[in-house]
Tab-separated table of C-alpha atoms and ligand atoms in Angstrom:
chain	number	residue	atom	x	y	z
A	117	MET	CA	-55.018	-278.640	176.279
A	118	LYS	CA	-51.605	-277.779	177.512
A	119	ARG	CA	-50.588	-281.450	177.408
A	120	ILE	CA	-51.806	-281.826	173.819
A	121	PHE	CA	-49.769	-278.798	172.910
A	122	ASN	CA	-46.735	-280.312	174.584
A	123	TYR	CA	-47.108	-283.610	172.735
A	124	THR	CA	-47.491	-281.751	169.462
A	125	ALA	CA	-44.471	-279.643	170.242
A	126	MET	CA	-42.468	-282.744	171.154
A	127	PHE	CA	-43.489	-284.425	167.913
A	128	LEU	CA	-42.516	-281.378	165.899
A	129	ILE	CA	-39.225	-280.916	167.687
A	130	GLY	CA	-38.495	-284.638	167.233
A	131	GLY	CA	-39.241	-284.288	163.530
A	132	ILE	CA	-37.052	-281.249	163.210
A	133	LEU	CA	-34.142	-282.941	164.973
A	134	ALA	CA	-34.486	-285.912	162.629
A	135	SER	CA	-34.010	-283.557	159.681
A	136	CYS	CA	-31.127	-281.661	161.176
A	137	ALA	CA	-27.726	-281.852	159.567
A	138	THR	CA	-24.450	-280.702	161.056
A	139	SER	CA	-22.052	-278.290	159.420
A	140	ALA	CA	-18.791	-280.126	158.819
A	141	VAL	CA	-16.720	-277.040	159.571
A	142	THR	CA	-18.262	-275.343	162.601
A	143	GLY	CA	-20.386	-278.241	163.882
A	144	ARG	CA	-23.451	-276.011	163.830
A	145	LYS	CA	-26.807	-277.800	163.401
A	146	TYR	CA	-29.091	-276.729	160.594
A	147	LEU	CA	-32.462	-277.772	159.193
A	148	SER	CA	-32.082	-279.841	156.025
A	149	LEU	CA	-35.356	-280.873	154.395
A	150	VAL	CA	-33.862	-281.310	150.966
A	151	ASN	CA	-31.591	-283.858	149.376
A	152	GLU	CA	-28.464	-281.768	149.069
A	153	SER	CA	-27.052	-283.396	145.935
A	154	GLN	CA	-30.392	-282.863	144.185
A	155	LEU	CA	-30.401	-279.294	145.480
A	156	ASN	CA	-26.950	-278.791	143.920
A	157	ASP	CA	-28.288	-280.134	140.609
A	158	GLN	CA	-31.281	-277.817	140.789
A	159	ALA	CA	-29.091	-274.859	141.697
A	160	ALA	CA	-26.884	-275.637	138.686
A	161	LEU	CA	-29.992	-275.581	136.469
A	162	ALA	CA	-31.220	-272.340	138.044
A	163	TYR	CA	-27.743	-270.836	137.469
A	164	LYS	CA	-27.742	-271.897	133.817
A	165	GLU	CA	-31.191	-270.393	133.316
A	166	PHE	CA	-30.093	-267.211	135.066
A	167	LEU	CA	-27.038	-266.827	132.795
A	168	SER	CA	-29.003	-267.478	129.606
A	169	SER	CA	-32.079	-265.407	130.469
A	170	SER	CA	-32.730	-262.282	128.442
A	171	GLY	CA	-32.348	-260.095	131.531
A	172	THR	CA	-28.783	-261.256	132.171
A	173	LYS	CA	-25.715	-260.057	130.293
A	174	VAL	CA	-22.663	-262.193	131.029
A	175	VAL	CA	-19.464	-260.195	130.609
A	176	THR	CA	-16.687	-262.003	128.738
A	177	GLY	CA	-13.256	-261.070	127.468
A	178	THR	CA	-12.765	-257.914	129.566
A	179	SER	CA	-10.040	-257.577	132.202
A	180	ASN	CA	-12.705	-257.586	134.949
A	181	ALA	CA	-14.287	-260.760	133.561
A	182	THR	CA	-10.873	-262.435	133.477
A	183	MET	CA	-10.156	-261.210	137.005
A	184	VAL	CA	-13.406	-262.733	138.300
A	185	LYS	CA	-12.424	-266.125	136.844
A	186	ARG	CA	-8.805	-265.875	138.060
A	187	VAL	CA	-9.680	-264.842	141.634
A	188	GLY	CA	-12.528	-267.359	141.629
A	189	ASN	CA	-10.219	-270.216	140.657
A	190	ASN	CA	-7.696	-269.205	143.325
A	191	ILE	CA	-10.434	-269.083	145.970
A	192	ALA	CA	-11.861	-272.420	144.744
A	193	SER	CA	-8.569	-274.268	145.090
A	194	ALA	CA	-8.012	-272.686	148.519
A	195	THR	CA	-11.524	-273.850	149.489
A	196	ASN	CA	-10.702	-277.405	148.416
A	197	ARG	CA	-7.535	-277.320	150.568
A	198	PHE	CA	-9.504	-275.766	153.461
A	199	LEU	CA	-11.980	-278.675	153.351
A	200	GLN	CA	-9.251	-281.317	152.905
A	201	GLU	CA	-7.281	-280.013	155.887
A	202	ARG	CA	-10.403	-280.372	157.999
A	203	GLY	CA	-11.050	-283.884	156.696
A	204	VAL	CA	-14.487	-282.969	155.354
A	205	ALA	CA	-13.838	-282.647	151.609
A	206	ASP	CA	-15.910	-285.788	150.921
A	207	GLN	CA	-18.997	-284.024	152.310
A	208	TYR	CA	-18.952	-281.468	149.506
A	209	ASP	CA	-19.478	-281.646	145.796
A	210	PHE	CA	-18.518	-278.296	144.318
A	211	ASN	CA	-18.600	-277.820	140.564
A	212	TRP	CA	-17.170	-274.354	140.463
A	213	GLU	CA	-18.256	-271.729	137.983
A	214	PHE	CA	-17.537	-267.998	138.157
A	215	ASN	CA	-19.213	-265.350	136.028
A	216	LEU	CA	-19.290	-261.577	135.935
A	217	VAL	CA	-22.693	-260.190	134.974
A	218	GLN	CA	-23.385	-256.656	133.780
A	219	SER	CA	-25.563	-254.900	136.339
A	220	ASP	CA	-25.586	-251.708	138.404
A	221	GLU	CA	-26.606	-253.864	141.338
A	222	VAL	CA	-24.031	-254.136	144.120
A	223	ASN	CA	-24.275	-257.880	144.578
A	224	ALA	CA	-22.534	-261.250	144.515
A	225	TRP	CA	-23.601	-264.740	145.522
A	226	CYS	CA	-22.577	-268.393	145.546
A	227	MET	CA	-25.293	-271.003	145.101
A	228	PRO	CA	-25.132	-274.425	146.757
A	229	GLY	CA	-22.739	-276.487	144.607
A	230	GLY	CA	-20.378	-273.591	143.840
A	231	LYS	CA	-22.103	-271.513	141.162
A	232	VAL	CA	-20.910	-267.949	141.653
A	233	ALA	CA	-22.152	-264.674	140.168
A	234	VAL	CA	-20.436	-261.320	140.642
A	235	TYR	CA	-22.414	-258.236	139.549
A	236	SER	CA	-20.364	-255.528	137.874
A	237	GLY	CA	-21.846	-252.949	140.292
A	238	ILE	CA	-19.760	-254.369	143.120
A	239	ILE	CA	-16.441	-254.233	141.228
A	240	PRO	CA	-15.635	-250.534	141.996
A	241	ILE	CA	-16.148	-251.234	145.714
A	242	THR	CA	-13.935	-254.339	145.687
A	243	GLY	CA	-11.165	-251.973	144.581
A	244	ASN	CA	-8.554	-254.663	143.908
A	245	GLU	CA	-8.174	-258.441	143.610
A	246	ALA	CA	-7.945	-258.895	147.378
A	247	GLY	CA	-11.226	-256.987	147.770
A	248	LEU	CA	-12.836	-259.298	145.211
A	249	ALA	CA	-11.305	-262.277	147.042
A	250	THR	CA	-12.955	-260.959	150.227
A	251	VAL	CA	-16.388	-261.020	148.587
A	252	MET	CA	-15.898	-264.438	146.995
A	253	GLY	CA	-14.349	-265.988	150.108
A	254	HIS	CA	-17.276	-264.711	152.149
A	255	GLU	CA	-19.968	-265.949	149.733
A	256	ILE	CA	-18.307	-269.345	149.330
A	257	ALA	CA	-18.036	-269.628	153.120
A	258	HIS	CA	-21.845	-269.244	153.257
A	259	ALA	CA	-22.073	-272.196	150.849
A	260	ILE	CA	-19.611	-274.281	152.886
A	261	GLU	CA	-21.636	-273.572	156.012
A	262	LYS	CA	-24.803	-274.610	154.053
A	263	HIS	CA	-26.524	-271.407	155.086
A	264	SER	CA	-28.760	-271.368	152.029
A	265	VAL	CA	-29.643	-275.073	152.402
A	266	ALA	CA	-30.843	-274.151	155.880
A	267	GLN	CA	-32.679	-271.095	154.599
A	268	ALA	CA	-34.346	-272.988	151.748
A	269	SER	CA	-35.392	-275.657	154.269
A	270	ASN	CA	-36.787	-273.072	156.666
A	271	GLN	CA	-38.764	-271.541	153.821
A	272	ILE	CA	-40.148	-274.937	152.755
A	273	ALA	CA	-41.043	-275.729	156.368
A	274	LEU	CA	-42.952	-272.452	156.570
A	275	GLN	CA	-44.777	-273.168	153.293
A	276	LEU	CA	-45.751	-276.730	154.008
A	277	GLY	CA	-45.882	-276.827	157.769
A	278	ALA	CA	-45.300	-279.871	159.908
A	279	GLN	CA	-46.386	-282.459	157.321
A	280	VAL	CA	-43.103	-282.505	155.456
A	281	ILE	CA	-40.810	-282.486	158.416
A	282	GLY	CA	-38.671	-285.578	158.422
A	283	ALA	CA	-38.812	-286.364	154.724
A	284	ALA	CA	-36.819	-285.192	151.726
A	285	SER	CA	-39.429	-286.046	149.089
A	286	SER	CA	-39.737	-285.066	145.449
A	287	THR	CA	-42.343	-282.505	146.517
A	288	THR	CA	-39.900	-280.836	148.879
A	289	ASN	CA	-37.222	-280.899	146.180
A	290	ASN	CA	-39.573	-279.203	143.713
A	291	ARG	CA	-40.214	-276.614	146.360
A	292	ALA	CA	-36.444	-276.346	146.818
A	293	VAL	CA	-36.084	-275.163	143.217
A	294	SER	CA	-38.557	-272.348	143.724
A	295	ALA	CA	-36.961	-271.586	147.098
A	296	ILE	CA	-33.547	-271.281	145.411
A	297	ASN	CA	-34.944	-268.981	142.731
A	298	GLN	CA	-36.645	-266.818	145.343
A	299	LEU	CA	-33.634	-266.684	147.630
A	300	TYR	CA	-31.255	-265.589	144.871
A	301	GLY	CA	-33.721	-263.189	143.277
A	302	ILE	CA	-33.834	-265.047	139.970
A	303	GLY	CA	-36.816	-263.818	138.007
A	304	ALA	CA	-37.346	-261.098	140.614
A	305	PRO	CA	-35.649	-257.741	141.095
A	306	LEU	CA	-34.309	-258.558	144.526
A	307	GLY	CA	-33.678	-261.870	146.224
A	308	MET	CA	-34.744	-262.826	149.714
A	309	LEU	CA	-31.425	-264.237	150.829
A	310	LYS	CA	-30.718	-262.700	154.188
A	311	PHE	CA	-28.597	-264.505	156.692
A	312	SER	CA	-28.523	-263.964	160.430
A	313	ARG	CA	-25.764	-261.944	162.005
A	314	ASN	CA	-24.235	-265.169	163.341
A	315	ASP	CA	-24.222	-266.650	159.833
A	316	GLU	CA	-22.582	-263.475	158.562
A	317	LEU	CA	-19.857	-263.640	161.198
A	318	ALA	CA	-19.234	-267.355	160.518
A	319	ALA	CA	-18.904	-266.560	156.798
A	320	ASP	CA	-16.554	-263.639	157.538
A	321	ARG	CA	-14.329	-265.844	159.688
A	322	ALA	CA	-14.055	-268.789	157.276
A	323	GLY	CA	-13.901	-266.385	154.312
A	324	LEU	CA	-10.836	-264.654	155.767
A	325	ILE	CA	-9.019	-267.995	156.177
A	326	ILE	CA	-9.911	-269.019	152.624
A	327	MET	CA	-8.731	-265.733	151.094
A	328	ALA	CA	-5.492	-265.998	153.101
A	329	MET	CA	-4.957	-269.565	151.858
A	330	ALA	CA	-5.504	-268.282	148.313
A	331	GLY	CA	-2.648	-265.791	148.817
A	332	TYR	CA	-4.649	-262.600	149.505
A	333	ASP	CA	-3.858	-260.425	152.518
A	334	PRO	CA	-6.780	-260.732	155.000
A	335	ASN	CA	-6.178	-257.132	156.134
A	336	GLU	CA	-7.592	-256.081	152.758
A	337	ALA	CA	-10.967	-257.449	153.905
A	338	VAL	CA	-11.212	-254.713	156.530
A	339	LYS	CA	-10.559	-252.076	153.878
A	340	PHE	CA	-13.187	-253.639	151.627
A	341	TRP	CA	-15.880	-253.545	154.337
A	342	GLU	CA	-14.950	-249.945	155.146
A	343	ARG	CA	-15.398	-249.036	151.466
A	344	MET	CA	-18.713	-250.900	151.549
A	345	SER	CA	-19.755	-248.910	154.565
A	346	SER	CA	-19.022	-245.559	152.918
A	347	ALA	CA	-20.689	-246.680	149.674
A	348	LYS	CA	-23.941	-247.068	151.595
A	349	SER	CA	-25.332	-243.684	150.693
A	350	GLY	CA	-26.443	-242.999	147.160
A	351	GLN	CA	-25.769	-246.300	145.434
A	352	ALA	CA	-28.826	-248.219	144.356
A	353	PRO	CA	-29.979	-250.926	144.134
A	354	ALA	CA	-27.485	-252.259	146.616
A	355	GLU	CA	-28.767	-255.647	147.594
A	356	PHE	CA	-25.434	-256.693	149.061
A	357	LEU	CA	-25.486	-253.663	151.358
A	358	SER	CA	-28.962	-254.399	152.676
A	359	THR	CA	-28.110	-258.037	153.394
A	360	HIS	CA	-24.603	-257.303	154.658
A	361	PRO	CA	-24.711	-254.503	157.218
A	362	SER	CA	-21.144	-253.222	157.233
A	363	ASP	CA	-21.320	-251.336	160.478
A	364	ALA	CA	-18.609	-250.689	163.062
A	365	ARG	CA	-19.591	-253.836	164.970
A	366	ARG	CA	-19.060	-256.072	161.983
A	367	ILE	CA	-15.756	-254.463	161.111
A	368	SER	CA	-14.423	-254.803	164.668
A	369	GLN	CA	-15.483	-258.503	164.744
A	370	LEU	CA	-13.732	-258.961	161.414
A	371	GLN	CA	-10.556	-257.398	162.810
A	372	SER	CA	-10.636	-259.852	165.714
A	373	TYR	CA	-10.521	-262.768	163.202
A	374	ILE	CA	-7.463	-261.431	161.346
A	375	PRO	CA	-4.714	-262.945	163.572
A	376	GLU	CA	-6.194	-266.440	163.019
A	377	ALA	CA	-6.379	-265.891	159.244
A	378	MET	CA	-2.828	-264.500	159.095
A	379	LYS	CA	-1.517	-267.935	160.133
A	380	TYR	CA	-2.670	-269.160	156.719
A	381	TYR	CA	-1.256	-266.237	154.798
A	382	LYS	CA	2.152	-266.878	153.287
A	383	LYS	CA	3.800	-264.011	151.548
B	625	ZN	ZN1	-22.956	-262.852	153.862
């Protein structure tokens, strides 16, 4: 019995290793059951549907809407330089898009492929352009690290079990679409995207470098997370707060990454 279990476990682990991909930036291994370029296409479709759905109001022509596009473009070109400097730009296919949507929700996300949404509820907490750059740098760093590819894959693996492990089939890609919609809360009040603390720290670290490369002072990130921390009480629904615990531990980790990021910050 025990031996059968071991063989099964070995088979499963072998299958999982076969479907592991490696993050080009940190070298971290992650489960990838989906064809990533197809996932990007599907995410782009999901984004388009999200923007055009009756529940979404895209803000255009206001100073905040312009700011979201301006900061987004600065962060995007810094991200491209970040990837080029590390010699991994060819492993990414970002088709950037940045939109501000009207919502009391305190939230922001970047889908695989570079589709970004900023909810107007988070704007007062960002405080200034550097605060917004903090949020965008962080969310884009999650995308660079393929955290949601890994999470979508984990979700598919849970749904389908061992049978799919090792194959990126059309079935798994169909499931990827629904996984993306579920993760980002499209068609649902709240998404299920919740990264581990390690993922959060990795996104903080790369996000700080990216915002610095885009010309924003990384020290502003500390102030942003402190504002986030004091916004905790009273503001609802604050999805970003529940998925991004901004406690003292996070803030002190963030501070420890600042000297590295400052090397990229040219006044
Ligand atoms: Zn995060």
